[in-house]
mmCIF file of C-alpha atoms in Angstrom:
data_model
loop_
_atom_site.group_PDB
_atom_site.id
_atom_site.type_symbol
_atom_site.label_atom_id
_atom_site.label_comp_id
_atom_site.label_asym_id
_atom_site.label_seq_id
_atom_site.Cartn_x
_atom_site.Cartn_y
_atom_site.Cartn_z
ATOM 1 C CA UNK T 1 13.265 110.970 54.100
ATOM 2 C CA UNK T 2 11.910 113.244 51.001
ATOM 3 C CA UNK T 3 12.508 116.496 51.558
ATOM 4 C CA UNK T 4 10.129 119.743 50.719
ATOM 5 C CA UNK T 5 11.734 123.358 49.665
ATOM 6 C CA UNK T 6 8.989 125.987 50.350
ATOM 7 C CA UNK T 7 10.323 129.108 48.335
ATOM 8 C CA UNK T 8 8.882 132.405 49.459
ATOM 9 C CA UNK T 9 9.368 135.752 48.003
ATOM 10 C CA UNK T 10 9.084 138.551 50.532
ATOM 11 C CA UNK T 11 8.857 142.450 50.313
ATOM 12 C CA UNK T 12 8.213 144.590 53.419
ATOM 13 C CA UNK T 13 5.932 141.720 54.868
ATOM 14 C CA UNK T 14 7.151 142.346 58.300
ATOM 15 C CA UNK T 15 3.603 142.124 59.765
ATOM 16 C CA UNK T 16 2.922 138.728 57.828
ATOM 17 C CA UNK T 17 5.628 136.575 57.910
ATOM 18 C CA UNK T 18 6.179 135.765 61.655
ATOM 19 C CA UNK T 19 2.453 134.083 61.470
ATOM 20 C CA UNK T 20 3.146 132.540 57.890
ATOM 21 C CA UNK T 21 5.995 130.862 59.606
ATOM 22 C CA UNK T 22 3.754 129.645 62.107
ATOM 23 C CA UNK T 23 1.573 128.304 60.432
ATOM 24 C CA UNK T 24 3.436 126.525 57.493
ATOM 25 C CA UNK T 25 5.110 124.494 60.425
ATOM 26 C CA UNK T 26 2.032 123.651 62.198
ATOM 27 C CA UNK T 27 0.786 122.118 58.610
ATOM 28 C CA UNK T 28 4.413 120.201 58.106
ATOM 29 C CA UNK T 29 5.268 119.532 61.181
ATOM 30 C CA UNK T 30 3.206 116.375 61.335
ATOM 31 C CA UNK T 31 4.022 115.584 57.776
ATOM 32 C CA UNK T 32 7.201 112.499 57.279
ATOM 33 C CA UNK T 33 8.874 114.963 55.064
ATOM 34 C CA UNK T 34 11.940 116.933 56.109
ATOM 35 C CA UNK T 35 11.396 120.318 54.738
ATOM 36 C CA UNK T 36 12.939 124.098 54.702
ATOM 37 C CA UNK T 37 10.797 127.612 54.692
ATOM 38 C CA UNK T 38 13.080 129.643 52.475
ATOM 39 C CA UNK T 39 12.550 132.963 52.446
ATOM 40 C CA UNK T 40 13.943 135.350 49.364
ATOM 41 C CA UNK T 41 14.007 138.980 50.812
ATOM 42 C CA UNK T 42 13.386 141.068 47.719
ATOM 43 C CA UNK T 43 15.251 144.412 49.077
ATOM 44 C CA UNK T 44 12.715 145.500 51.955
ATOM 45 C CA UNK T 45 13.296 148.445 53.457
ATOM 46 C CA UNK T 46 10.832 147.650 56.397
ATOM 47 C CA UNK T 47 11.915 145.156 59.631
ATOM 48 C CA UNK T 48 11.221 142.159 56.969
ATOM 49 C CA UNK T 49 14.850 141.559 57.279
ATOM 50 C CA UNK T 50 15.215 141.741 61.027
ATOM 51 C CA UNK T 51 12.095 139.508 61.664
ATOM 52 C CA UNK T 52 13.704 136.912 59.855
ATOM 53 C CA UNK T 53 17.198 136.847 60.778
ATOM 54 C CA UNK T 54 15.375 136.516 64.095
ATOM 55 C CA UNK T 55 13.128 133.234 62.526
ATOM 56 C CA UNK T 56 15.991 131.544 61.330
ATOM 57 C CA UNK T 57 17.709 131.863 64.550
ATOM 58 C CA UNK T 58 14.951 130.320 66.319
ATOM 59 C CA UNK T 59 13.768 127.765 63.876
ATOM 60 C CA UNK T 60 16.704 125.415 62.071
ATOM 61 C CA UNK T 61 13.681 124.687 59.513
ATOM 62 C CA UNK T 62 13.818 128.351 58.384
ATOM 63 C CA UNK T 63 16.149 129.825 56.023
ATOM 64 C CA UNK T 64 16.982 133.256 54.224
ATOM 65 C CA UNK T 65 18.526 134.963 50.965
ATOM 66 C CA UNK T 66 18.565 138.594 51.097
ATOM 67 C CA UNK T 67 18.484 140.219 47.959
ATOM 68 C CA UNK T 68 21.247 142.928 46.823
ATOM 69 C CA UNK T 69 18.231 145.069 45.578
ATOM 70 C CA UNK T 70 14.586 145.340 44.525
ATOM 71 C CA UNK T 71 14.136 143.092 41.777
ATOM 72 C CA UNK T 72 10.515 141.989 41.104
ATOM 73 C CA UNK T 73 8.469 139.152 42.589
ATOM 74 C CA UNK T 74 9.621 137.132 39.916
ATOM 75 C CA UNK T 75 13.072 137.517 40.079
ATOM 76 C CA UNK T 76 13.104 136.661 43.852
ATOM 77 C CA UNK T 77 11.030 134.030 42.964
ATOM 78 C CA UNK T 78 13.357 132.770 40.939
ATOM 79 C CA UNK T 79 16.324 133.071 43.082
ATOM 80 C CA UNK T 80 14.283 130.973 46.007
ATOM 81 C CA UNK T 81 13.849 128.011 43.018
ATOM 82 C CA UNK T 82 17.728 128.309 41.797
ATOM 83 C CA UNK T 83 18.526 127.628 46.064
ATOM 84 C CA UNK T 84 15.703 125.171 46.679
ATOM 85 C CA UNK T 85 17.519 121.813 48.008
ATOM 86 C CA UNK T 86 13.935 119.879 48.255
ATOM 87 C CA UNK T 87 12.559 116.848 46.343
ATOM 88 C CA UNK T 88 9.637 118.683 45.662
ATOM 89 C CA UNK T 89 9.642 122.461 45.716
ATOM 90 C CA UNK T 90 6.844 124.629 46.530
ATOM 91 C CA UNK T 91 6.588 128.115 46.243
ATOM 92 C CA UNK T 92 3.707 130.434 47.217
ATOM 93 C CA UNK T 93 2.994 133.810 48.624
ATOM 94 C CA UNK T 94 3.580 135.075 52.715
ATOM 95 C CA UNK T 95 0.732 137.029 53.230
ATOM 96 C CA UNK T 96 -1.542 134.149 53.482
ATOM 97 C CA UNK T 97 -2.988 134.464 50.399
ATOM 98 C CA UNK T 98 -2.005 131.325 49.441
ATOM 99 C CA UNK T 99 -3.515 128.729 52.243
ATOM 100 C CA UNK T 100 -0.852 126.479 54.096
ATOM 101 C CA UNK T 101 -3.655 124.361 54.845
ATOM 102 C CA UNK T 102 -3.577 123.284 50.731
ATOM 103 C CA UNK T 103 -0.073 121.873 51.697
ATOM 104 C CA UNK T 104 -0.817 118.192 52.280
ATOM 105 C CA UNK T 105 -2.880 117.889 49.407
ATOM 106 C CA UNK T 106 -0.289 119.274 47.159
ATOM 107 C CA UNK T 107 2.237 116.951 48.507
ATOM 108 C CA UNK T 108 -0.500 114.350 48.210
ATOM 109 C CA UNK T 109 -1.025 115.273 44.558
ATOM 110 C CA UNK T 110 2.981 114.824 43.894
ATOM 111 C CA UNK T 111 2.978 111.535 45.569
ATOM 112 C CA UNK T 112 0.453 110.014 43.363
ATOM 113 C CA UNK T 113 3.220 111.180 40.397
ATOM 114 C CA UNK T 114 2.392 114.701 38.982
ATOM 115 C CA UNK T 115 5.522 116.393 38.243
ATOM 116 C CA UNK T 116 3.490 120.132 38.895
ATOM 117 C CA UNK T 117 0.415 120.611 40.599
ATOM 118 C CA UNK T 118 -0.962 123.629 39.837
ATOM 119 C CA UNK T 119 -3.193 125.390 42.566
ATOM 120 C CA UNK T 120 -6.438 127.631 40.049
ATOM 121 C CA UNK T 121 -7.960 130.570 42.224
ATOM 122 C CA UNK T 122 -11.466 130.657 42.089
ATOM 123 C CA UNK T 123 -11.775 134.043 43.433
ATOM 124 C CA UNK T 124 -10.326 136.173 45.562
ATOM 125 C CA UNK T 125 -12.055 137.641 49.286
ATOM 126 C CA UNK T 126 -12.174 141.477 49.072
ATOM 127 C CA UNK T 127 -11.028 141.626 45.666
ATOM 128 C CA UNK T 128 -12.420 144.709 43.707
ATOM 129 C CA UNK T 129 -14.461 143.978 40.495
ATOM 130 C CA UNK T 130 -11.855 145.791 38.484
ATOM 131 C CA UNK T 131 -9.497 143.766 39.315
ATOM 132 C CA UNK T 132 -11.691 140.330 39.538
ATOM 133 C CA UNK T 133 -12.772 141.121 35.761
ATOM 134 C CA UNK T 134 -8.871 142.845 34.412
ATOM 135 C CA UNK T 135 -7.518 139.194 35.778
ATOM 136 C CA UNK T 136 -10.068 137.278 33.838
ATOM 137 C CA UNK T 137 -10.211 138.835 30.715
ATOM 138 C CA UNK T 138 -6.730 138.944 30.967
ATOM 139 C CA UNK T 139 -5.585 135.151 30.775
ATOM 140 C CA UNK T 140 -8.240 134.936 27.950
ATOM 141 C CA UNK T 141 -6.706 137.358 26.118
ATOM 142 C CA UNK T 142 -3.130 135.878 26.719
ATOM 143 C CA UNK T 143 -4.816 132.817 25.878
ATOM 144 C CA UNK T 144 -5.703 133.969 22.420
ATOM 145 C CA UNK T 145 -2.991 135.313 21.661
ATOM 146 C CA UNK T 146 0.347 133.006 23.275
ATOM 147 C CA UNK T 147 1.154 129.932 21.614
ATOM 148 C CA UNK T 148 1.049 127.949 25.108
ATOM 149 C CA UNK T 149 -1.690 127.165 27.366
ATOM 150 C CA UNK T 150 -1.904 129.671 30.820
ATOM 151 C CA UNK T 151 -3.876 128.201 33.403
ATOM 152 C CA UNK T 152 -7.110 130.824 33.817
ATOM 153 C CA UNK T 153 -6.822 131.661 37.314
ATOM 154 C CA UNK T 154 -3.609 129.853 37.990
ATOM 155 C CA UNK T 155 -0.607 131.605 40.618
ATOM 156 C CA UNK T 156 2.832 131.267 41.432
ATOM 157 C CA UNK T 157 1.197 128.864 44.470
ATOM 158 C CA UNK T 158 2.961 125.499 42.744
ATOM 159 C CA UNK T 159 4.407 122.290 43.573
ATOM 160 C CA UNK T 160 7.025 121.487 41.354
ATOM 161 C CA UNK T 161 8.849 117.328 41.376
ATOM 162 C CA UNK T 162 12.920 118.266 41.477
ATOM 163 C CA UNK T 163 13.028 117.466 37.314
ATOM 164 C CA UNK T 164 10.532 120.374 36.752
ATOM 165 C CA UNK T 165 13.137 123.061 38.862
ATOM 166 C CA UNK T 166 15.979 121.874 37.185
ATOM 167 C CA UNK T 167 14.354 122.637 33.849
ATOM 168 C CA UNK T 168 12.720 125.831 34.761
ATOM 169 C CA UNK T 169 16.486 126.863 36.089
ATOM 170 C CA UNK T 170 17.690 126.969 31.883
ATOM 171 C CA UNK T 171 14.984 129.497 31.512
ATOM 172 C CA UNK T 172 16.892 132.935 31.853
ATOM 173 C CA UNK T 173 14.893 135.617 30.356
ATOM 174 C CA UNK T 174 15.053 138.752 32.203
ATOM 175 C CA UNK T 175 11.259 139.857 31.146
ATOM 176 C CA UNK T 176 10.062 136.722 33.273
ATOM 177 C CA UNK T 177 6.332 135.782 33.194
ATOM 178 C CA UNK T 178 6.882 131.761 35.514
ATOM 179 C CA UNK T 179 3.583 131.109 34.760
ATOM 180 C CA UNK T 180 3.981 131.211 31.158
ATOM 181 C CA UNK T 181 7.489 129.144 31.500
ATOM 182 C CA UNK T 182 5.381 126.230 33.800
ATOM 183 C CA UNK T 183 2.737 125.782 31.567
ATOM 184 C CA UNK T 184 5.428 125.690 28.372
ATOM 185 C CA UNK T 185 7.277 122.955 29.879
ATOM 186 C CA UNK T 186 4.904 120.319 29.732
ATOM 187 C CA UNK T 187 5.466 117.448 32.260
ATOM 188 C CA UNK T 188 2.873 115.805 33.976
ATOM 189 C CA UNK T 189 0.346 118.239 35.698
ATOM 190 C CA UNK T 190 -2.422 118.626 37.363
ATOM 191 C CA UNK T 191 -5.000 121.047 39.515
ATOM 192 C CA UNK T 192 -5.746 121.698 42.918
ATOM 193 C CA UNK T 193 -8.727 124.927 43.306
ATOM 194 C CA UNK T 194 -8.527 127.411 46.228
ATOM 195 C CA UNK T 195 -10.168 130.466 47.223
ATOM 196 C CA UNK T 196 -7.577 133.258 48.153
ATOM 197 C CA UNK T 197 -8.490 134.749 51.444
ATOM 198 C CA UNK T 198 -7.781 137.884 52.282
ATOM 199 C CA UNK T 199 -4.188 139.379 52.967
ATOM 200 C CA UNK T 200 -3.315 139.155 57.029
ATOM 201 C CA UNK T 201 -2.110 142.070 57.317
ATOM 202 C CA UNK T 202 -0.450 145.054 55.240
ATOM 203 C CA UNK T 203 -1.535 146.096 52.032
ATOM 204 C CA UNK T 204 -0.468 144.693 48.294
ATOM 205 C CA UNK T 205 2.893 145.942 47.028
ATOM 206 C CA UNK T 206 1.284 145.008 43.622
ATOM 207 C CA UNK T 207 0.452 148.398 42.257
ATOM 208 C CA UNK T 208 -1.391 149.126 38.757
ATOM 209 C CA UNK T 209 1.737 149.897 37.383
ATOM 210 C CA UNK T 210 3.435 146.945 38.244
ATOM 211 C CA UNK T 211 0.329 144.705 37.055
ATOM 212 C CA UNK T 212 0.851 146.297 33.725
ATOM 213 C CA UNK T 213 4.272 145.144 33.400
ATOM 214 C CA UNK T 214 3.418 142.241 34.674
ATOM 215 C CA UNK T 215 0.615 141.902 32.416
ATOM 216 C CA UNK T 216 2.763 143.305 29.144
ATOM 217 C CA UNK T 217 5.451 140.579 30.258
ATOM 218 C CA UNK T 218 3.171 137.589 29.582
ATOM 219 C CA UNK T 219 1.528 138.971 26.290
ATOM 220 C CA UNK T 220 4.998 140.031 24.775
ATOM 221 C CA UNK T 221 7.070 136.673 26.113
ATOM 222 C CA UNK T 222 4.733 134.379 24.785
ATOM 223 C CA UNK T 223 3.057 135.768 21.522
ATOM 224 C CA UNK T 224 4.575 137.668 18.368
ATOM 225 C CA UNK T 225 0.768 138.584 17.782
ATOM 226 C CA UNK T 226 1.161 142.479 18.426
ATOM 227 C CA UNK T 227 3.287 142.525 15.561
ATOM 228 C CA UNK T 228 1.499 140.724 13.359
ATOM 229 C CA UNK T 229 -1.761 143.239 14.849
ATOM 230 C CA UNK T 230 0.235 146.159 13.512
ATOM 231 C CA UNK T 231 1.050 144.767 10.302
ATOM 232 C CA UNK T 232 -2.875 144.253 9.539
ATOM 233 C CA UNK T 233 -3.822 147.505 11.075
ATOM 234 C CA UNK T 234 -0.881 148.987 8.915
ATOM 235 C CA UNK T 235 -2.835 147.410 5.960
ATOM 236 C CA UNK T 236 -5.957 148.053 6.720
ATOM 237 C CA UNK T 237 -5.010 151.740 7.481
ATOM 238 C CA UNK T 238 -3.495 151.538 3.794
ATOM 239 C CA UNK T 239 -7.413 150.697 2.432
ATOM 240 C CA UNK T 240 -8.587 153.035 4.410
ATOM 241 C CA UNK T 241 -5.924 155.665 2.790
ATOM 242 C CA UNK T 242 -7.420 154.580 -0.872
ATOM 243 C CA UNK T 243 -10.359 154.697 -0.175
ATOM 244 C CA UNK T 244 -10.089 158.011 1.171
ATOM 245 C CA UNK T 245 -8.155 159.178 -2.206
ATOM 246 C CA UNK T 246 -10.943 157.886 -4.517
ATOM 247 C CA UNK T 247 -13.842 159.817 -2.435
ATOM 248 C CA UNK T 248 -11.632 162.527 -2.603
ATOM 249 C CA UNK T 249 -11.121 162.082 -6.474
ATOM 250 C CA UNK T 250 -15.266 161.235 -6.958
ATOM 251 C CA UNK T 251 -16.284 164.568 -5.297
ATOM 252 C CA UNK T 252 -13.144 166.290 -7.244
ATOM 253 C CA UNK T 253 -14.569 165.768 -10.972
ATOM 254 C CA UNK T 254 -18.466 166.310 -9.559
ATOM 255 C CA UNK T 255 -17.070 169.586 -9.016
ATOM 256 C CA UNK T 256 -18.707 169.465 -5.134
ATOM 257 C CA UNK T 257 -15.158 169.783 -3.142
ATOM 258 C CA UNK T 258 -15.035 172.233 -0.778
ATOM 259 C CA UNK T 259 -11.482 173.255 0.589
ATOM 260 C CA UNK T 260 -10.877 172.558 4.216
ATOM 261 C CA UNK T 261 -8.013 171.651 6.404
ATOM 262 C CA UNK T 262 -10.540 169.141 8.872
ATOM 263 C CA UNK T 263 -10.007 166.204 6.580
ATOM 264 C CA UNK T 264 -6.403 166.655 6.274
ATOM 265 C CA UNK T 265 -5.898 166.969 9.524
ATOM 266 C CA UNK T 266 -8.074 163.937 10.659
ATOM 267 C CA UNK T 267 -6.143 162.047 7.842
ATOM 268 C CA UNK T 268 -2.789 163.243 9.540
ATOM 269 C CA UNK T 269 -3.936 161.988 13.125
ATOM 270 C CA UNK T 270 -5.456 158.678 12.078
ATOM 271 C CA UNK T 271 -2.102 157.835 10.391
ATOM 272 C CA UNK T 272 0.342 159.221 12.734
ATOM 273 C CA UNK T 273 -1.443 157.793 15.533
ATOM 274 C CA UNK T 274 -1.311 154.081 13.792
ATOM 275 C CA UNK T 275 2.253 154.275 13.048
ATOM 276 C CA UNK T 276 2.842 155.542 16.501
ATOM 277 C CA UNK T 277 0.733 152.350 17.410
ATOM 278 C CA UNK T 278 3.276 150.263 15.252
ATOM 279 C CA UNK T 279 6.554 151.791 16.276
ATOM 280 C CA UNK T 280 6.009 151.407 20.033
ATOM 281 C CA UNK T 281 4.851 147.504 19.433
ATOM 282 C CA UNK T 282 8.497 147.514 18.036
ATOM 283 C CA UNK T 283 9.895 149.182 20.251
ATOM 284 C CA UNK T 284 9.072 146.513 23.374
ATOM 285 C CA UNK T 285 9.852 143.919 21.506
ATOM 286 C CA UNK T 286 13.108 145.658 20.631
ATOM 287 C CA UNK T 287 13.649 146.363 23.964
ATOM 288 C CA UNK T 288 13.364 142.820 25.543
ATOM 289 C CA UNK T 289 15.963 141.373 22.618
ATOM 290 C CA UNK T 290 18.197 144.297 24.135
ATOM 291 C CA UNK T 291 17.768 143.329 27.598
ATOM 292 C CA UNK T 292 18.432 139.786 27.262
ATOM 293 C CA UNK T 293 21.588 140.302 24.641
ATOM 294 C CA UNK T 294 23.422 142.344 27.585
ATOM 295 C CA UNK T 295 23.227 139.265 29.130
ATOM 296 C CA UNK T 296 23.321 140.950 32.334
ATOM 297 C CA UNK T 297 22.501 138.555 36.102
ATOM 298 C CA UNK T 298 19.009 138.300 37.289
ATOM 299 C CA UNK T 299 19.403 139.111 40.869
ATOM 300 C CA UNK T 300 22.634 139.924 42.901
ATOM 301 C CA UNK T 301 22.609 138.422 46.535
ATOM 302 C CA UNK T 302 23.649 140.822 49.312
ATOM 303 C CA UNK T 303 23.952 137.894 51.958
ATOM 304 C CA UNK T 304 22.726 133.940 51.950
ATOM 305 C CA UNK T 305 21.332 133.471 55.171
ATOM 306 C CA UNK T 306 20.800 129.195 54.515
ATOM 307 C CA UNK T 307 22.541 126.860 57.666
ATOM 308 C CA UNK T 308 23.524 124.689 54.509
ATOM 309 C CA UNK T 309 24.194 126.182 51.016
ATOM 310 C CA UNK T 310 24.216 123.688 48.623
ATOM 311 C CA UNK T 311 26.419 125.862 45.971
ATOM 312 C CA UNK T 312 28.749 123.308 44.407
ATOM 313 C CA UNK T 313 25.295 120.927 44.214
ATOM 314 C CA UNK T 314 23.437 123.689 42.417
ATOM 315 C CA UNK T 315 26.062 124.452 40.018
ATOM 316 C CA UNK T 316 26.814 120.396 39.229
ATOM 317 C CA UNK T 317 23.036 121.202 38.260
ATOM 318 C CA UNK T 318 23.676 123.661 35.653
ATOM 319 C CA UNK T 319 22.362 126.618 37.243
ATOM 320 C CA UNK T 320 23.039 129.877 35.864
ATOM 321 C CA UNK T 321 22.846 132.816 37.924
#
């Protein structure tokens, strides 16, 4: 019987994940697929932990890693694909954002021989405009700008065939933007389009902050096109600069200059402000080469929770923590 890892990354979900549990099994229960709910525990420091100690007690189907620390959505999304077992693995949000109902057809999709089936959100209910139109202009820009295609309204809510995790397990930047690794793999994909509903309960740990990262993650992983941006502004700020001298020359021998410190100090600001610009471009791409040359693990796990752990298998696989 094919088997179906569900990967789900947690943080202080406590109120959610007790009815995400329940409802994933009343959508694969009457599937012919054996199948596991894993659940990564990103460091919550709410009952998350509790609730599903008590889950996997009660259901063999359910299964938990508990992470040493806090380490991003897509770091514990990683660690739930580096301990997925399944034939096909899955791995979506537990606040039922991401529908259980779209299970079957994902498994469907796989079954006809996609290797990654892709779920696009339409929309989202009770999303604020800011954030409906900062999403969308978003992927356009990232679009522009990357040197691989990103799904427009694509999320971490994926089906992936077993030869699509074992590839995505040699990616091991730190800076980690999955969507942009999935859609630079190739392999056969395809769509499936859903409209997020709203959260059960709780509120989004996604705060601006963190979309920013999340955002500057994708742009700077997947494009060198900020640098090459500050080069041409650089340039064009160097124009600008001549031009400047020869008006300044022009006015000089008509004998119309009038001394002043406004132009000098615009002059100073324009240029300090650009090479500013420039040397903090630099400076995040400087920073990412120095985060991934310490070499350093993604994720340290406080304790595996799993029935079976499937260690030796995963390292035969190549997997590097």
């Amino acid at each position: 019987m094919k088997r179906i890892s569900i990967v789900v990354p947690v943080y202080n979900e406590a109120e959610n994940i007790a009815h995400f549990a329940r409802s994933v099994a009343a959508v694969m229960e009457p599937l012919p697929y054996a199948y596991e709910l894993l659940f990564v525990d990103d460091g919550s420091r709410d009952r998350t932990r509790e609730i599903l100690m008590e889950l996997g007690a009660a259901d063999e189907h359910v299964q938990s890693i508990f992470l040493a620390r806090n380490s991003g959505h897509q770091i514990a999304l990683t660690c739930g694909i580096d301990h997925a077992d399944g034939d096909a693995v899955i791995t979506m949000d537990g606040d039922m954002q991401h529908p259980p109902e779209l299970l079957p057809e994902l498994i469907g999709k796989w079954e006809e021989g996609f290797d990654i089936v892709q779920t696009v959100r339409l929309t989202t209910e009770g999303a604020s405009l800011f954030k409906r139109l900062t999403s969308k202009y978003y992927y356009r820009l990232l679009n522009l700008l990357a040197n691989v295609e990103i799904q427009e309204g694509g999320s971490d809510f994926r089906l992936m065939d077993r030869k699509a995790v074992l590839a995505l397990r040699r990616y091991r930047e730190h800076a980690r933007f999955i969507r942009g690794i999935v859609g630079a793999m190739g392999f056969r994909k395809t769509q499936v389009e859903f409209v997020a509903q709203e959260r059960f309960a709780g509120r989004s740990k996604f705060s601006l902050h963190k979309m920013i990262s999340f955002a500057l993650d994708g742009i700077l992983a997947y494009s060198v096109q900020p640098l090459r941006a500050a080069f041409y502004v650089g340039v064009l700020s160097a124009f600008f600069a001549v031009a400047l001298f020869l008006h300044v020359l022009f006015e000089t021998l008509r004998g119309e200059t009038v001394p002043g410190w406004s132009t000098i100090v615009v002059c100073c600001a324009f240029f300090g402000g650009m090479q500013m610009m420039m040397l903090g471009i630099c400076g995040e791409y400087i920073a990412r080469v120095l985060q991934e040359v310490k070499n350093r693990p993604l994720y340290l796990i406080a304790q595996d929770n799993r029935r079976n752990p499937t260690e030796n298998r995963i390292a035969a696989e190549g997997r590097e923590v």
